[in-house]
Amino acid sequence: MILAVILYYAVLFMVFIIIRKDSIFPYPDFITGFTSWLKNMLPTLVMAVCDFLVIFVILDRFRFTKSLIVKIAADFAVTSAVMYALILIFVAVHKKTQPELVVDQAGIFMYNVLIVLSLEILYYIKRSKESLRREEAAKRAALQYRYEALKAQVNPHFLFNSLNILLTIIPEDRQKAMDFTVNLSKIYRYILTLQNRRTVALEEELDFLKSYIDILKIRYENAFFVDIQGTEHTSGKTIIPFTMQLLIENITKHNIVSEKDPMLVEICIGKNEITVTNSIKKKSAAGISTGIGLKYISAQYETAGKDFRVIDTGDKFSVRVPYI
């Protein structure tokens, strides 16, 4: 970076001299010209380092906007303030020994503008590359999860459990057995039809979720309950596929669900987001978690520029799902 600033400054210095002095080398000898160039080089280097820290470190760490124009305007405002502070410090230090010192503030401001513009271009290139890497990582995570989800639903363990439940309820309640079979087929159909879709209508996801919940209710013998509110807000809303099912699966995987400790999940569908809340009843010996579920959801929403939030208060677990 330092070498780039030196070369960049050398070009700017030549252009500045031509504009102000109407000559490419208005000095009596090389030593005088080089000394003048060197005296101005150090403040410019300090200014460039400060600009770099402001743009790439300080303001980047506290990103408050997604607008490129607002970001550039904020960078110019902060770097200009820093530049002016440096000028005041420079003048205060040298005024005692050089009372006749005159600071070309207009020239310094021009240098700063050009340096900031160059750094903004580098920043934009850096952010674009990072965004592409995140998108590629999210795509790989999505493909991995969809493969795992499909594999989990068609593996023998899942089939045996489902068939055992079905065999149990057929003699007792034929209608319930038929409903169970229909719900199971809906789950398979939904997973197979969403392999290449990045978003899904909220109505579709909720239909799939209801089938999944009905199977869970039979599996847990009515110890599992889901209260869905705000369905009037579903029209026109889209989310990441499998979001709701993954959240419900995460609840049953990590919490006790039994007749003694029934589980109630509250799903509140709002105008701007969905909130899923459950009480925490951790299993004493939970199975090893791969973390694919929540990591997959979080990565997908981050790629879409949305804030997927998880809130754990100790007795309540809440997730806020934004719309895409």
XYZ file of C-alpha atoms in Angstrom:
324
model
C 0.000 0.000 0.000
C 2.825 2.408 0.920
C 4.503 1.918 -2.479
C 1.173 2.491 -4.228
C 0.631 5.728 -2.274
C 4.153 6.944 -3.144
C 3.673 6.279 -6.863
C 0.175 7.714 -6.765
C 1.405 10.821 -4.954
C 4.277 11.296 -7.433
C 1.772 11.455 -10.298
C -0.544 13.779 -8.364
C 2.381 16.005 -7.406
C 3.415 16.374 -11.045
C -0.146 17.209 -12.104
C -0.475 19.686 -9.238
C 2.830 21.402 -10.144
C 1.825 21.700 -13.799
C -1.513 23.281 -12.820
C -0.068 25.681 -10.216
C 3.354 26.496 -11.724
C 2.665 25.926 -15.431
C 5.815 23.802 -15.555
C 6.669 20.166 -14.915
C 9.819 21.091 -12.911
C 9.790 24.697 -11.599
C 12.868 24.248 -9.382
C 16.462 25.492 -9.839
C 17.932 22.003 -9.354
C 17.004 18.364 -8.677
C 17.885 18.481 -4.958
C 15.517 21.385 -4.324
C 12.715 19.687 -6.246
C 13.242 16.340 -4.512
C 13.368 18.024 -1.087
C 10.078 19.806 -1.798
C 8.512 16.532 -2.945
C 9.788 14.694 0.140
C 8.494 17.327 2.579
C 4.998 16.910 1.180
C 5.242 13.133 0.902
C 5.161 12.328 4.631
C 1.928 14.258 5.414
C 0.320 12.715 2.337
C 1.348 9.232 3.467
C -0.061 9.878 6.952
C -3.275 11.154 5.374
C -3.529 8.075 3.128
C -3.023 5.722 6.097
C -5.715 7.576 8.076
C -8.091 7.404 5.102
C -7.424 3.669 4.765
C -8.132 3.065 8.463
C -11.357 5.085 8.298
C -12.704 3.383 5.154
C -11.501 -0.211 5.588
C -11.422 -0.607 9.380
C -13.376 1.920 11.444
C -16.471 2.663 9.329
C -16.473 -0.845 7.852
C -16.700 -2.323 11.356
C -19.664 -0.101 12.196
C -21.622 -0.419 8.941
C -24.853 1.528 9.328
C -26.097 1.561 5.733
C -26.187 -0.642 2.631
C -26.253 2.356 0.275
C -22.939 2.856 -1.559
C -23.602 6.598 -1.990
C -24.307 7.126 1.718
C -21.203 5.064 2.590
C -18.982 7.207 0.321
C -20.501 10.438 1.690
C -19.843 9.279 5.268
C -16.270 8.313 4.343
C -15.643 11.743 2.807
C -17.090 13.506 5.849
C -15.008 11.541 8.365
C -11.765 11.610 6.334
C -12.162 15.356 5.729
C -12.581 15.914 9.468
C -9.471 13.810 10.155
C -7.560 15.682 7.435
C -8.515 19.068 8.898
C -7.437 17.910 12.372
C -4.066 16.818 10.952
C -3.635 20.214 9.288
C -4.312 22.001 12.579
C -1.788 19.778 14.376
C 0.802 20.321 11.614
C 0.368 24.099 11.694
C 0.496 24.221 15.506
C 3.762 22.234 15.543
C 5.540 24.244 12.815
C 4.220 27.780 13.390
C 6.726 28.475 16.156
C 9.736 27.640 13.992
C 8.196 28.743 10.670
C 5.909 31.752 11.247
C 5.657 32.351 7.499
C 4.318 28.820 6.898
C 1.361 28.744 4.514
C -0.676 25.559 4.137
C -2.326 24.961 0.772
C -5.597 23.562 2.132
C -7.237 23.465 -1.309
C -4.391 21.358 -2.688
C -4.461 19.035 0.324
C -8.220 18.634 -0.021
C -7.786 17.733 -3.712
C -5.196 15.103 -2.793
C -7.511 13.699 -0.139
C -10.460 13.514 -2.542
C -8.407 11.559 -5.073
C -6.987 9.251 -2.398
C -10.457 8.581 -0.952
C -11.901 7.887 -4.416
C -9.115 5.391 -5.110
C -9.642 3.702 -1.741
C -13.411 3.568 -2.348
C -12.785 1.705 -5.615
C -10.522 -0.770 -3.799
C -13.108 -1.122 -1.019
C -15.890 -1.801 -3.530
C -13.777 -4.464 -5.267
C -12.969 -6.069 -1.889
C -16.620 -6.092 -0.771
C -17.750 -7.488 -4.145
C -15.295 -10.374 -3.869
C -16.407 -11.073 -0.287
C -20.051 -11.004 -1.361
C -19.359 -13.486 -4.167
C -17.534 -15.781 -1.733
C -20.456 -15.637 0.715
C -22.942 -16.397 -2.053
C -20.907 -19.375 -3.227
C -20.574 -20.636 0.356
C -24.323 -20.219 0.891
C -25.075 -22.111 -2.339
C -22.825 -24.962 -1.241
C -24.479 -24.989 2.188
C -27.922 -25.031 0.568
C -27.016 -27.938 -1.700
C -25.453 -29.810 1.223
C -28.468 -29.301 3.442
C -30.967 -30.254 0.729
C -28.983 -33.407 0.112
C -28.926 -34.160 3.849
C -32.627 -33.350 4.180
C -33.564 -35.642 1.315
C -31.262 -38.380 2.603
C -32.722 -38.059 6.102
C -36.278 -38.349 4.852
C -35.668 -41.407 2.667
C -33.275 -43.310 4.909
C -34.463 -46.649 6.364
C -34.616 -45.302 9.929
C -37.143 -42.642 9.001
C -39.123 -45.083 6.862
C -39.184 -47.751 9.581
C -40.364 -45.252 12.193
C -43.060 -43.952 9.870
C -44.201 -47.441 8.915
C -44.252 -48.549 12.555
C -46.440 -45.584 13.443
C -48.654 -46.338 10.466
C -48.968 -50.030 11.411
C -49.896 -49.027 14.948
C -52.706 -46.682 13.977
C -54.219 -48.696 11.087
C -56.158 -51.112 13.377
C -57.176 -48.304 15.723
C -58.200 -45.536 13.358
C -58.275 -46.025 9.589
C -59.015 -42.363 8.934
C -56.015 -41.303 10.988
C -53.892 -43.817 9.073
C -55.064 -42.337 5.775
C -54.304 -38.819 7.000
C -50.870 -39.962 8.141
C -50.134 -41.457 4.713
C -51.279 -38.295 2.926
C -49.121 -36.107 5.162
C -46.119 -38.356 4.635
C -46.541 -38.168 0.859
C -46.805 -34.358 1.061
C -43.490 -34.208 2.912
C -41.747 -36.280 0.230
C -43.330 -34.279 -2.577
C -42.389 -30.940 -1.034
C -38.739 -31.916 -0.510
C -38.402 -33.289 -4.041
C -40.035 -30.286 -5.728
C -37.931 -27.673 -3.884
C -34.464 -28.982 -4.681
C -33.583 -26.060 -6.999
C -35.654 -23.217 -5.565
C -34.022 -20.486 -3.474
C -37.278 -19.082 -2.075
C -40.762 -20.417 -1.447
C -44.130 -18.802 -0.851
C -44.970 -18.681 2.846
C -48.338 -20.350 2.147
C -46.524 -23.368 0.610
C -44.114 -23.640 3.527
C -46.960 -23.498 6.038
C -48.920 -26.201 4.174
C -45.834 -28.411 4.310
C -45.315 -27.503 7.964
C -48.855 -28.548 8.873
C -48.249 -31.987 7.355
C -44.990 -32.275 9.273
C -46.642 -31.167 12.533
C -49.496 -33.671 12.112
C -46.969 -36.499 11.883
C -45.142 -35.195 14.964
C -48.409 -35.067 16.909
C -48.996 -38.740 16.206
C -45.375 -39.594 16.973
C -45.449 -37.771 20.336
C -49.015 -38.881 21.134
C -50.483 -35.399 21.383
C -47.686 -34.033 23.594
C -46.578 -31.643 20.854
C -48.623 -28.520 20.047
C -48.110 -25.655 17.616
C -50.091 -22.423 17.774
C -49.932 -20.442 14.510
C -51.178 -16.858 14.629
C -51.314 -14.071 12.034
C -52.056 -16.185 8.946
C -53.716 -13.126 7.403
C -50.201 -11.763 6.751
C -49.012 -14.691 4.591
C -50.093 -13.329 1.198
C -47.189 -12.292 -1.027
C -44.527 -13.296 1.516
C -41.588 -15.575 0.669
C -38.932 -17.266 2.821
C -36.040 -19.712 2.445
C -37.281 -23.287 1.786
C -37.429 -25.621 4.832
C -37.020 -22.712 7.286
C -40.086 -23.520 9.379
C -39.598 -27.289 9.282
C -35.982 -26.928 10.370
C -36.955 -24.759 13.320
C -39.580 -27.269 14.468
C -37.145 -30.150 13.963
C -34.547 -28.278 16.026
C -37.060 -27.921 18.882
C -37.942 -31.632 18.998
C -34.302 -32.644 18.649
C -32.992 -30.671 21.625
C -35.973 -30.608 23.996
C -38.003 -33.127 25.982
C -41.399 -33.800 24.416
C -43.591 -36.142 26.451
C -46.982 -36.420 28.103
C -45.365 -35.262 31.347
C -43.518 -32.389 29.623
C -45.599 -31.342 26.609
C -44.135 -28.836 24.184
C -45.982 -25.765 22.918
C -44.501 -23.858 19.983
C -45.860 -20.409 19.211
C -45.553 -19.140 15.638
C -46.482 -15.488 15.168
C -46.671 -14.347 11.543
C -46.183 -10.576 11.454
C -46.088 -8.016 8.666
C -42.273 -7.904 8.570
C -41.112 -11.181 10.108
C -42.095 -14.509 11.669
C -41.370 -15.205 15.333
C -41.053 -18.818 16.515
C -40.917 -19.288 20.302
C -40.720 -22.340 22.563
C -39.897 -23.054 26.195
C -36.523 -24.702 26.811
C -36.670 -28.248 28.224
C -33.255 -29.606 27.338
C -32.723 -33.327 27.043
C -30.296 -34.745 29.597
C -28.360 -36.570 26.870
C -29.006 -34.885 23.542
C -27.658 -36.469 20.402
C -24.643 -35.056 18.627
C -25.759 -32.137 16.472
C -24.153 -31.393 13.106
C -25.520 -27.852 13.265
C -26.496 -28.039 9.597
C -30.029 -26.763 10.176
C -29.603 -23.378 11.851
C -26.290 -22.745 10.067
C -27.993 -23.369 6.736
C -30.853 -20.975 7.515
C -28.556 -18.266 8.883
C -26.223 -18.468 5.862
C -29.108 -18.287 3.396
C -30.678 -15.231 5.017
C -27.299 -13.514 5.357
C -26.697 -14.016 1.640
C -30.084 -12.449 0.938
C -29.076 -9.447 3.063
C -31.560 -10.268 5.816
C -31.100 -10.456 9.578
C -31.952 -13.913 10.961
C -31.951 -13.581 14.765
C -31.784 -16.217 17.498
C -32.661 -15.177 21.074
C -31.978 -17.523 24.003
C -33.105 -16.171 27.395
C -32.416 -19.394 29.284
C -36.046 -20.432 29.673
C -37.315 -19.343 26.240
C -35.852 -19.911 22.787
C -37.003 -17.507 20.105
C -36.142 -17.126 16.422
C -37.080 -14.185 14.216
C -37.343 -15.037 10.543
C -37.383 -12.144 8.031
C -39.188 -12.281 4.708
C -37.177 -12.421 1.492
